[in-house]
mmCIF file of C-alpha atoms in Angstrom:
data_model
loop_
_atom_site.group_PDB
_atom_site.id
_atom_site.type_symbol
_atom_site.label_atom_id
_atom_site.label_comp_id
_atom_site.label_asym_id
_atom_site.label_seq_id
_atom_site.Cartn_x
_atom_site.Cartn_y
_atom_site.Cartn_z
ATOM 1 C CA PRO A 1 -0.101 0.059 0.037
ATOM 2 C CA HIS A 2 1.264 3.653 -0.728
ATOM 3 C CA MET A 3 0.168 6.749 0.558
ATOM 4 C CA VAL A 4 0.250 10.032 -1.834
ATOM 5 C CA PHE A 5 0.214 13.560 -0.611
ATOM 6 C CA GLN A 6 0.469 16.988 -2.423
ATOM 7 C CA PHE A 7 1.537 20.202 -0.621
ATOM 8 C CA ASN A 8 1.518 23.667 -1.949
ATOM 9 C CA ASN A 9 4.824 25.112 -2.005
ATOM 10 C CA ASN A 10 3.701 28.500 -1.071
ATOM 11 C CA GLU A 11 1.819 27.516 2.350
ATOM 12 C CA ASP A 12 2.546 29.647 5.285
ATOM 13 C CA PRO A 13 4.876 28.095 8.021
ATOM 14 C CA MET A 14 2.808 25.541 10.447
ATOM 15 C CA GLU A 15 3.528 25.046 14.303
ATOM 16 C CA LEU A 16 2.556 21.573 15.325
ATOM 17 C CA GLU A 17 2.116 20.432 19.143
ATOM 18 C CA LEU A 18 2.738 16.900 19.570
ATOM 19 C CA ASN A 19 0.778 15.094 22.296
ATOM 20 C CA LEU A 20 3.868 12.964 23.506
ATOM 21 C CA SER A 21 5.524 13.065 26.718
ATOM 22 C CA PRO A 22 9.285 14.009 27.164
ATOM 23 C CA GLU A 23 9.918 10.683 28.028
ATOM 24 C CA GLU A 24 8.187 9.558 24.788
ATOM 25 C CA LEU A 25 10.112 11.600 22.753
ATOM 26 C CA ARG A 26 13.223 10.692 24.268
ATOM 27 C CA ASP A 27 12.728 7.000 24.684
ATOM 28 C CA LYS A 28 10.655 6.026 21.494
ATOM 29 C CA TYR A 29 12.147 8.383 19.046
ATOM 30 C CA ASN A 30 15.692 9.151 20.079
ATOM 31 C CA GLY A 31 15.233 12.846 20.380
ATOM 32 C CA LYS A 32 14.165 12.934 16.453
ATOM 33 C CA LEU A 33 11.091 14.549 17.150
ATOM 34 C CA GLN A 34 10.310 17.887 19.173
ATOM 35 C CA ARG A 35 7.287 18.540 21.746
ATOM 36 C CA THR A 36 6.819 21.093 19.102
ATOM 37 C CA GLU A 37 7.507 21.137 15.507
ATOM 38 C CA GLU A 38 7.172 23.624 13.163
ATOM 39 C CA GLY A 39 8.045 24.980 9.650
ATOM 40 C CA GLU A 40 6.873 24.478 6.132
ATOM 41 C CA THR A 41 3.863 21.969 6.100
ATOM 42 C CA TRP A 42 5.278 19.589 4.113
ATOM 43 C CA ARG A 43 8.298 19.302 6.178
ATOM 44 C CA VAL A 44 6.203 18.905 9.415
ATOM 45 C CA PHE A 45 4.640 16.415 8.012
ATOM 46 C CA SER A 46 6.969 14.628 6.287
ATOM 47 C CA LYS A 47 9.016 14.660 9.275
ATOM 48 C CA VAL A 48 6.311 13.493 11.840
ATOM 49 C CA VAL A 49 5.154 10.907 9.797
ATOM 50 C CA ARG A 50 8.595 9.554 9.134
ATOM 51 C CA ASN A 51 9.270 9.053 12.509
ATOM 52 C CA LEU A 52 6.109 7.967 14.051
ATOM 53 C CA SER A 53 5.643 5.124 11.600
ATOM 54 C CA ARG A 54 9.368 4.234 11.139
ATOM 55 C CA LYS A 55 9.129 4.077 7.759
ATOM 56 C CA PRO A 56 11.058 5.553 4.718
ATOM 57 C CA LEU A 57 9.556 8.631 3.077
ATOM 58 C CA HIS A 58 10.128 8.964 -1.015
ATOM 59 C CA VAL A 59 10.272 12.636 -1.952
ATOM 60 C CA PRO A 60 11.169 14.228 -5.012
ATOM 61 C CA LYS A 61 14.324 15.684 -4.103
ATOM 62 C CA THR A 62 16.955 16.131 -7.236
ATOM 63 C CA PHE A 63 14.900 15.527 -10.601
ATOM 64 C CA LEU A 64 13.298 18.338 -12.264
ATOM 65 C CA SER A 65 12.109 18.187 -15.715
ATOM 66 C CA HIS A 66 12.616 20.828 -18.730
ATOM 67 C CA HIS A 67 9.309 22.383 -17.365
ATOM 68 C CA LYS A 68 10.737 22.683 -13.749
ATOM 69 C CA GLN A 69 8.260 19.896 -12.204
ATOM 70 C CA ARG A 70 8.898 16.918 -10.180
ATOM 71 C CA ALA A 71 7.473 14.392 -12.454
ATOM 72 C CA VAL A 72 6.937 14.005 -15.742
ATOM 73 C CA ARG A 73 3.452 13.463 -17.075
ATOM 74 C CA THR A 74 2.996 9.517 -18.619
ATOM 75 C CA ALA A 75 0.414 6.951 -19.413
ATOM 76 C CA LEU A 76 1.247 3.125 -18.153
ATOM 77 C CA GLY A 77 -1.160 1.269 -20.305
ATOM 78 C CA ALA A 78 -4.235 2.837 -20.606
ATOM 79 C CA SER A 79 -3.707 4.949 -17.238
ATOM 80 C CA GLU A 80 -2.374 8.439 -17.536
ATOM 81 C CA GLY A 81 -0.597 9.844 -14.446
ATOM 82 C CA TYR A 82 2.851 11.281 -13.405
ATOM 83 C CA LEU A 83 6.154 9.220 -13.275
ATOM 84 C CA PHE A 84 8.258 10.191 -10.625
ATOM 85 C CA PHE A 85 12.182 9.725 -10.509
ATOM 86 C CA LEU A 86 12.938 9.347 -6.877
ATOM 87 C CA GLU A 87 16.646 8.647 -5.526
ATOM 88 C CA SER A 88 15.849 5.068 -5.268
ATOM 89 C CA CYS A 89 13.130 4.358 -7.475
ATOM 90 C CA LEU A 90 10.512 4.970 -9.694
ATOM 91 C CA PHE A 91 7.056 5.804 -8.740
ATOM 92 C CA PHE A 92 3.975 5.906 -11.011
ATOM 93 C CA VAL A 93 1.059 7.755 -9.466
ATOM 94 C CA ASN A 94 -2.460 6.647 -10.425
ATOM 95 C CA LYS A 95 -4.346 3.808 -10.855
ATOM 96 C CA PRO A 96 -2.547 1.757 -10.461
ATOM 97 C CA PRO A 97 0.191 3.040 -8.270
ATOM 98 C CA THR A 98 3.291 1.520 -9.516
ATOM 99 C CA TYR A 99 6.504 1.422 -7.190
ATOM 100 C CA ILE A 100 10.198 -0.117 -8.926
ATOM 101 C CA ARG A 101 12.843 0.061 -6.819
ATOM 102 C CA PHE A 102 16.099 0.541 -8.652
ATOM 103 C CA ASP A 103 17.866 -2.219 -7.264
ATOM 104 C CA GLU A 104 15.443 -4.503 -8.844
ATOM 105 C CA VAL A 105 15.819 -3.097 -12.325
ATOM 106 C CA GLU A 106 17.742 -5.573 -14.911
ATOM 107 C CA LEU A 107 17.190 -3.375 -18.048
ATOM 108 C CA ILE A 108 15.608 0.103 -19.122
ATOM 109 C CA GLU A 109 15.004 0.166 -22.741
ATOM 110 C CA PHE A 110 14.067 3.758 -24.762
ATOM 111 C CA LYS A 111 11.593 2.883 -27.407
ATOM 112 C CA ARG A 112 10.136 4.491 -29.984
ATOM 113 C CA MET A 113 12.206 7.654 -29.872
ATOM 114 C CA ASP A 114 12.162 8.416 -33.613
ATOM 115 C CA VAL A 115 8.091 8.811 -34.014
ATOM 116 C CA ASN A 116 7.827 12.235 -31.934
ATOM 117 C CA PRO A 117 10.823 14.138 -30.530
ATOM 118 C CA ARG A 118 9.018 15.086 -27.256
ATOM 119 C CA SER A 119 7.842 11.625 -26.767
ATOM 120 C CA PHE A 120 9.021 8.056 -26.351
ATOM 121 C CA ASP A 121 8.795 4.630 -24.835
ATOM 122 C CA LEU A 122 10.180 3.606 -21.714
ATOM 123 C CA SER A 123 10.358 -0.336 -21.041
ATOM 124 C CA VAL A 124 11.375 -1.257 -17.602
ATOM 125 C CA VAL A 125 12.275 -4.804 -16.737
ATOM 126 C CA VAL A 126 12.428 -5.907 -13.134
ATOM 127 C CA ALA A 127 14.433 -9.340 -11.800
ATOM 128 C CA ASN A 128 11.457 -10.973 -10.500
ATOM 129 C CA GLY A 129 8.858 -10.208 -13.396
#
């Protein structure tokens, strides 16, 4: 299962008070969370969810398209959506969400690049399937 969240870049900073004792913050979360977290909404949300769930979050960091977007508009079969090139995986967002870790990729092949200079087919072969 995957959860996908989208935040506005221009939101005002927020302040969130966690209902956790100083002992819980120290013992359970090793001081990685503060009683009061503040900052941009997406940063506060990401930090709190990552630490409470103890699961990694995949956030677009370095990829920018030619149009300064964090994803590329694409289609997977008949489903249109967005393909995110993340630090350790590819993630297609729409139905069905598709997550492909780079360490599972055997081959990436570009196809039909000569048909239209602005589009191409991307074929990804994974090790287990």
